[in-house]
mmCIF file of C-alpha atoms and ligand atoms in Angstrom:
data_model
loop_
_atom_site.group_PDB
_atom_site.id
_atom_site.type_symbol
_atom_site.label_atom_id
_atom_site.label_comp_id
_atom_site.label_asym_id
_atom_site.label_seq_id
_atom_site.Cartn_x
_atom_site.Cartn_y
_atom_site.Cartn_z
ATOM 1 C CA MET Q 8 17.103 -23.041 -62.526
ATOM 2 C CA GLN Q 9 16.419 -25.999 -64.861
ATOM 3 C CA ILE Q 10 12.790 -24.851 -65.195
ATOM 4 C CA ALA Q 11 14.068 -21.410 -66.238
ATOM 5 C CA ARG Q 12 16.382 -23.026 -68.826
ATOM 6 C CA TRP Q 13 13.495 -25.155 -70.162
ATOM 7 C CA LEU Q 14 11.194 -22.095 -70.388
ATOM 8 C CA HIS Q 15 13.969 -20.140 -72.131
ATOM 9 C CA LEU Q 16 14.560 -22.851 -74.708
ATOM 10 C CA MET Q 17 10.817 -23.511 -75.279
ATOM 11 C CA GLY Q 18 10.344 -19.798 -75.952
ATOM 12 C CA VAL Q 19 13.254 -19.816 -78.420
ATOM 13 C CA VAL Q 20 11.900 -22.929 -80.188
ATOM 14 C CA VAL Q 21 8.411 -21.426 -80.604
ATOM 15 C CA TRP Q 22 9.550 -17.916 -81.637
ATOM 16 C CA VAL Q 23 12.599 -18.580 -83.812
ATOM 17 C CA GLY Q 24 11.212 -21.884 -85.175
ATOM 18 C CA GLY Q 25 7.905 -20.177 -86.017
ATOM 19 C CA MET Q 26 9.704 -17.351 -87.841
ATOM 20 C CA PHE Q 27 11.815 -19.893 -89.758
ATOM 21 C CA PHE Q 28 8.665 -21.727 -90.905
ATOM 22 C CA ALA Q 29 6.746 -18.538 -91.775
ATOM 23 C CA HIS Q 30 9.649 -16.907 -93.629
ATOM 24 C CA LEU Q 31 11.202 -19.853 -95.436
ATOM 25 C CA ALA Q 32 8.293 -22.257 -95.988
ATOM 26 C CA LEU Q 33 4.829 -20.673 -95.730
ATOM 27 C CA ARG Q 34 5.442 -17.320 -97.420
ATOM 28 C CA PRO Q 35 7.317 -18.614 -100.504
ATOM 29 C CA ALA Q 36 4.719 -21.373 -100.947
ATOM 30 C CA ALA Q 37 1.828 -18.893 -100.650
ATOM 31 C CA GLN Q 38 3.465 -16.538 -103.183
ATOM 32 C CA SER Q 39 1.758 -18.238 -106.141
ATOM 33 C CA LEU Q 40 -1.755 -17.679 -104.713
ATOM 34 C CA PRO Q 41 -3.826 -14.680 -105.860
ATOM 35 C CA PRO Q 42 -3.874 -11.754 -103.326
ATOM 36 C CA PRO Q 43 -7.541 -12.286 -102.252
ATOM 37 C CA VAL Q 44 -6.577 -15.834 -101.161
ATOM 38 C CA ARG Q 45 -2.959 -15.271 -100.062
ATOM 39 C CA LEU Q 46 -3.400 -12.178 -97.866
ATOM 40 C CA PRO Q 47 -6.326 -13.503 -95.727
ATOM 41 C CA LEU Q 48 -4.429 -16.805 -95.293
ATOM 42 C CA LEU Q 49 -1.261 -14.991 -94.158
ATOM 43 C CA ALA Q 50 -3.216 -12.604 -91.884
ATOM 44 C CA ALA Q 51 -5.056 -15.520 -90.206
ATOM 45 C CA THR Q 52 -1.806 -17.504 -89.808
ATOM 46 C CA LEU Q 53 0.065 -14.505 -88.378
ATOM 47 C CA SER Q 54 -2.732 -13.692 -85.936
ATOM 48 C CA ARG Q 55 -2.287 -17.136 -84.335
ATOM 49 C CA PHE Q 56 1.519 -17.122 -84.584
ATOM 50 C CA PHE Q 57 1.930 -13.620 -83.114
ATOM 51 C CA ALA Q 58 -0.234 -14.570 -80.101
ATOM 52 C CA TRP Q 59 2.029 -17.565 -79.339
ATOM 53 C CA ALA Q 60 5.142 -15.513 -80.124
ATOM 54 C CA GLY Q 61 3.997 -12.874 -77.569
ATOM 55 C CA ILE Q 62 3.869 -15.555 -74.862
ATOM 56 C CA ALA Q 63 7.273 -16.858 -76.045
ATOM 57 C CA VAL Q 64 8.846 -13.360 -75.898
ATOM 58 C CA LEU Q 65 7.641 -12.872 -72.300
ATOM 59 C CA ALA Q 66 8.861 -16.371 -71.340
ATOM 60 C CA ILE Q 67 12.311 -15.757 -72.925
ATOM 61 C CA LEU Q 68 12.834 -12.363 -71.277
ATOM 62 C CA ALA Q 69 11.585 -13.477 -67.825
ATOM 63 C CA SER Q 70 13.497 -16.776 -67.832
ATOM 64 C CA GLY Q 71 16.610 -15.007 -69.209
ATOM 65 C CA VAL Q 72 16.640 -12.588 -66.270
ATOM 66 C CA TRP Q 73 15.897 -15.493 -63.902
ATOM 67 C CA LEU Q 74 18.845 -17.495 -65.337
ATOM 68 C CA ALA Q 75 21.199 -14.505 -65.155
ATOM 69 C CA GLU Q 76 20.236 -13.810 -61.515
ATOM 70 C CA ALA Q 77 20.613 -17.497 -60.600
ATOM 71 C CA MET Q 78 24.109 -17.425 -62.133
ATOM 72 C CA GLY Q 79 25.214 -14.513 -59.939
ATOM 73 C CA GLY Q 80 23.616 -11.485 -61.600
ATOM 74 C CA PHE Q 81 24.300 -9.370 -64.700
ATOM 75 C CA ARG Q 82 27.301 -7.554 -63.145
ATOM 76 C CA GLY Q 83 29.538 -10.587 -63.209
ATOM 77 C CA ALA Q 84 28.014 -12.100 -66.365
ATOM 78 C CA GLY Q 85 30.169 -12.642 -69.448
ATOM 79 C CA GLY Q 86 29.969 -10.847 -72.788
ATOM 80 C CA ALA Q 87 27.782 -13.572 -74.306
ATOM 81 C CA ILE Q 88 25.023 -12.954 -71.735
ATOM 82 C CA HIS Q 89 25.178 -9.192 -72.272
ATOM 83 C CA ALA Q 90 25.089 -9.620 -76.049
ATOM 84 C CA MET Q 91 22.150 -12.046 -75.728
ATOM 85 C CA THR Q 92 20.273 -9.597 -73.500
ATOM 86 C CA ALA Q 93 20.876 -6.648 -75.863
ATOM 87 C CA ILE Q 94 19.837 -8.578 -78.992
ATOM 88 C CA GLY Q 95 16.886 -10.189 -77.139
ATOM 89 C CA VAL Q 96 15.535 -6.786 -76.096
ATOM 90 C CA ALA Q 97 16.014 -5.439 -79.663
ATOM 91 C CA MET Q 98 14.140 -8.487 -81.042
ATOM 92 C CA ALA Q 99 11.291 -7.926 -78.568
ATOM 93 C CA ALA Q 100 11.074 -4.267 -79.703
ATOM 94 C CA VAL Q 101 10.908 -5.329 -83.381
ATOM 95 C CA TYR Q 102 8.194 -7.867 -82.492
ATOM 96 C CA GLY Q 103 6.207 -5.165 -80.634
ATOM 97 C CA TYR Q 104 6.464 -2.807 -83.623
ATOM 98 C CA VAL Q 105 5.439 -5.487 -86.151
ATOM 99 C CA VAL Q 106 2.347 -6.443 -84.147
ATOM 100 C CA SER Q 107 1.227 -2.899 -83.398
ATOM 101 C CA VAL Q 108 1.905 -1.195 -86.764
ATOM 102 C CA PRO Q 109 2.212 -3.262 -89.986
ATOM 103 C CA TYR Q 110 0.275 -6.303 -88.720
ATOM 104 C CA ARG Q 111 -2.591 -4.065 -87.567
ATOM 105 C CA ARG Q 112 -2.585 -2.416 -91.026
ATOM 106 C CA LEU Q 113 -2.617 -5.831 -92.715
ATOM 107 C CA ARG Q 114 -5.499 -7.075 -90.544
ATOM 108 C CA ASP Q 115 -7.628 -3.952 -91.150
ATOM 109 C CA ALA Q 116 -6.909 -3.920 -94.901
ATOM 110 C CA VAL Q 117 -7.777 -7.632 -95.233
ATOM 111 C CA ALA Q 118 -11.009 -7.141 -93.243
ATOM 112 C CA GLU Q 119 -12.019 -4.411 -95.733
ATOM 113 C CA GLY Q 120 -10.812 -6.364 -98.791
ATOM 114 C CA LYS Q 121 -8.275 -3.613 -99.669
ATOM 115 C CA TRP Q 122 -5.551 -5.771 -101.235
ATOM 116 C CA GLU Q 123 -3.502 -2.758 -102.485
ATOM 117 C CA ALA Q 124 -3.129 -1.604 -98.849
ATOM 118 C CA ALA Q 125 -2.595 -5.126 -97.468
ATOM 119 C CA ALA Q 126 0.319 -6.019 -99.793
ATOM 120 C CA PRO Q 127 2.781 -3.284 -98.603
ATOM 121 C CA ALA Q 128 1.922 -4.034 -94.944
ATOM 122 C CA MET Q 129 2.710 -7.701 -95.612
ATOM 123 C CA ALA Q 130 6.000 -6.719 -97.306
ATOM 124 C CA THR Q 131 7.042 -4.737 -94.180
ATOM 125 C CA ILE Q 132 6.156 -7.697 -91.944
ATOM 126 C CA ARG Q 133 8.219 -9.997 -94.183
ATOM 127 C CA ARG Q 134 11.308 -7.755 -93.956
ATOM 128 C CA LEU Q 135 11.061 -7.327 -90.175
ATOM 129 C CA VAL Q 136 10.377 -11.019 -89.492
ATOM 130 C CA GLY Q 137 13.408 -11.789 -91.702
ATOM 131 C CA LEU Q 138 15.488 -9.365 -89.592
ATOM 132 C CA ASN Q 139 14.282 -10.931 -86.323
ATOM 133 C CA LEU Q 140 14.978 -14.409 -87.675
ATOM 134 C CA LEU Q 141 18.579 -13.391 -88.445
ATOM 135 C CA LEU Q 142 18.948 -11.801 -84.985
ATOM 136 C CA GLY Q 143 17.440 -14.909 -83.345
ATOM 137 C CA VAL Q 144 19.777 -17.297 -85.153
ATOM 138 C CA SER Q 145 22.740 -15.056 -84.235
ATOM 139 C CA THR Q 146 21.628 -14.963 -80.589
ATOM 140 C CA ILE Q 147 21.472 -18.758 -80.446
ATOM 141 C CA ALA Q 148 25.006 -18.850 -81.860
ATOM 142 C CA VAL Q 149 26.189 -16.299 -79.258
ATOM 143 C CA ALA Q 150 24.466 -18.241 -76.429
ATOM 144 C CA VAL Q 151 25.798 -21.642 -77.391
ATOM 145 C CA LEU Q 152 29.283 -20.752 -78.690
ATOM 146 C CA GLY Q 153 29.831 -18.185 -75.909
ATOM 147 C CA ARG Q 154 29.093 -20.746 -73.217
ATOM 148 C CA SER Q 155 32.255 -22.793 -73.378
ATOM 149 C CA PRO Q 156 35.296 -21.678 -75.394
ATOM 150 C CA LEU Q 157 35.904 -23.899 -78.412
ATOM 151 C CA VAL Q 158 39.643 -23.495 -77.834
ATOM 152 C CA PRO Q 159 40.559 -24.258 -74.192
HETATM 153 C C1 HEM J 110 16.521 -10.526 -71.952
HETATM 154 C C2 HEM J 110 17.017 -11.367 -72.846
HETATM 155 C C3 HEM J 110 17.845 -12.590 -72.470
HETATM 156 C C4 HEM J 110 18.542 -12.869 -71.310
HETATM 157 C C5 HEM J 110 18.701 -12.019 -70.067
HETATM 158 C C6 HEM J 110 19.143 -14.179 -71.494
HETATM 159 C C7 HEM J 110 19.913 -14.831 -70.569
HETATM 160 C C8 HEM J 110 20.415 -16.117 -70.678
HETATM 161 C C9 HEM J 110 21.212 -16.816 -69.693
HETATM 162 C C10 HEM J 110 21.650 -16.237 -68.346
HETATM 163 C C11 HEM J 110 21.502 -18.043 -70.192
HETATM 164 C C12 HEM J 110 22.330 -19.175 -69.502
HETATM 165 C C13 HEM J 110 23.735 -19.177 -70.098
HETATM 166 C C14 HEM J 110 24.572 -20.328 -69.613
HETATM 167 O O1 HEM J 110 24.033 -21.341 -69.147
HETATM 168 O O2 HEM J 110 25.798 -20.188 -69.717
HETATM 169 C C15 HEM J 110 20.887 -18.151 -71.494
HETATM 170 C C16 HEM J 110 20.958 -19.253 -72.324
HETATM 171 C C17 HEM J 110 20.482 -19.308 -73.619
HETATM 172 N N1 HEM J 110 19.782 -18.302 -74.291
HETATM 173 FE FE1 HEM J 110 19.290 -16.481 -73.519
HETATM 174 N N2 HEM J 110 18.784 -14.653 -72.745
HETATM 175 C C18 HEM J 110 17.995 -13.723 -73.358
HETATM 176 C C19 HEM J 110 17.427 -13.789 -74.629
HETATM 177 C C20 HEM J 110 17.647 -14.845 -75.513
HETATM 178 C C21 HEM J 110 17.172 -14.891 -76.871
HETATM 179 C C22 HEM J 110 16.364 -13.780 -77.539
HETATM 180 C C23 HEM J 110 17.572 -16.083 -77.407
HETATM 181 C C24 HEM J 110 17.380 -16.662 -78.795
HETATM 182 C C25 HEM J 110 16.580 -16.194 -79.689
HETATM 183 C C26 HEM J 110 18.306 -16.794 -76.387
HETATM 184 C C27 HEM J 110 18.863 -18.047 -76.546
HETATM 185 C C28 HEM J 110 19.513 -18.755 -75.557
HETATM 186 C C29 HEM J 110 20.039 -20.108 -75.732
HETATM 187 C C30 HEM J 110 19.951 -20.967 -76.998
HETATM 188 C C31 HEM J 110 20.650 -20.459 -74.513
HETATM 189 C C32 HEM J 110 21.390 -21.755 -74.210
HETATM 190 C C33 HEM J 110 20.580 -22.572 -73.208
HETATM 191 C C34 HEM J 110 21.376 -23.788 -72.717
HETATM 192 O O3 HEM J 110 22.402 -24.131 -73.306
HETATM 193 O O4 HEM J 110 20.915 -24.359 -71.749
HETATM 194 N N3 HEM J 110 18.329 -16.001 -75.250
HETATM 195 N N4 HEM J 110 20.228 -16.947 -71.776
#
């Protein structure tokens, strides 16, 4: 059970922490670079981050189900666990879409040097990673605040 909790938290650290860094540090800093420098840098960074994030997503979902089963199953679980599961699955779907549609477009456009096609794909990735970051931060709040009532 503690291994499941560790896996769950490691996945959250890698995924949500990586999105925080990409969205709030890397992207604004790279904004001043010209497109032929900025877009290949972002595509190469995202290719590595999305691979790790994919492992993190699988670890979070598997360890989440493991934790829920170890705590007596989903039937008797509280609202916080159900909310976490629903938002977690939605986040995984957004991740899957980002990797298979706009990221693929970005990668192909960068490989061909088509900056006009790469820029809108990058803008879509930015919006969706921003959405997933918000959902991730909210899920952490639900998980932690829902665990023990602040008011007894
Ligand atoms: C299928 C999706 C998920 C399931 C089934 C799930 C299930 C669980 C369960 C059963 C717990 C233990 C709760 C407790 O000890 O009271 C837990 C803890 C937690 N989960 Fe999730 N979770 C999922 C997705 C997520 C996601 C997407 C995030 C954040 C982005 C997240 C963040 C956390 C955090 C921060 C804890 C607290 C760990 C601790 O205090 O030890 N979970 N989750």
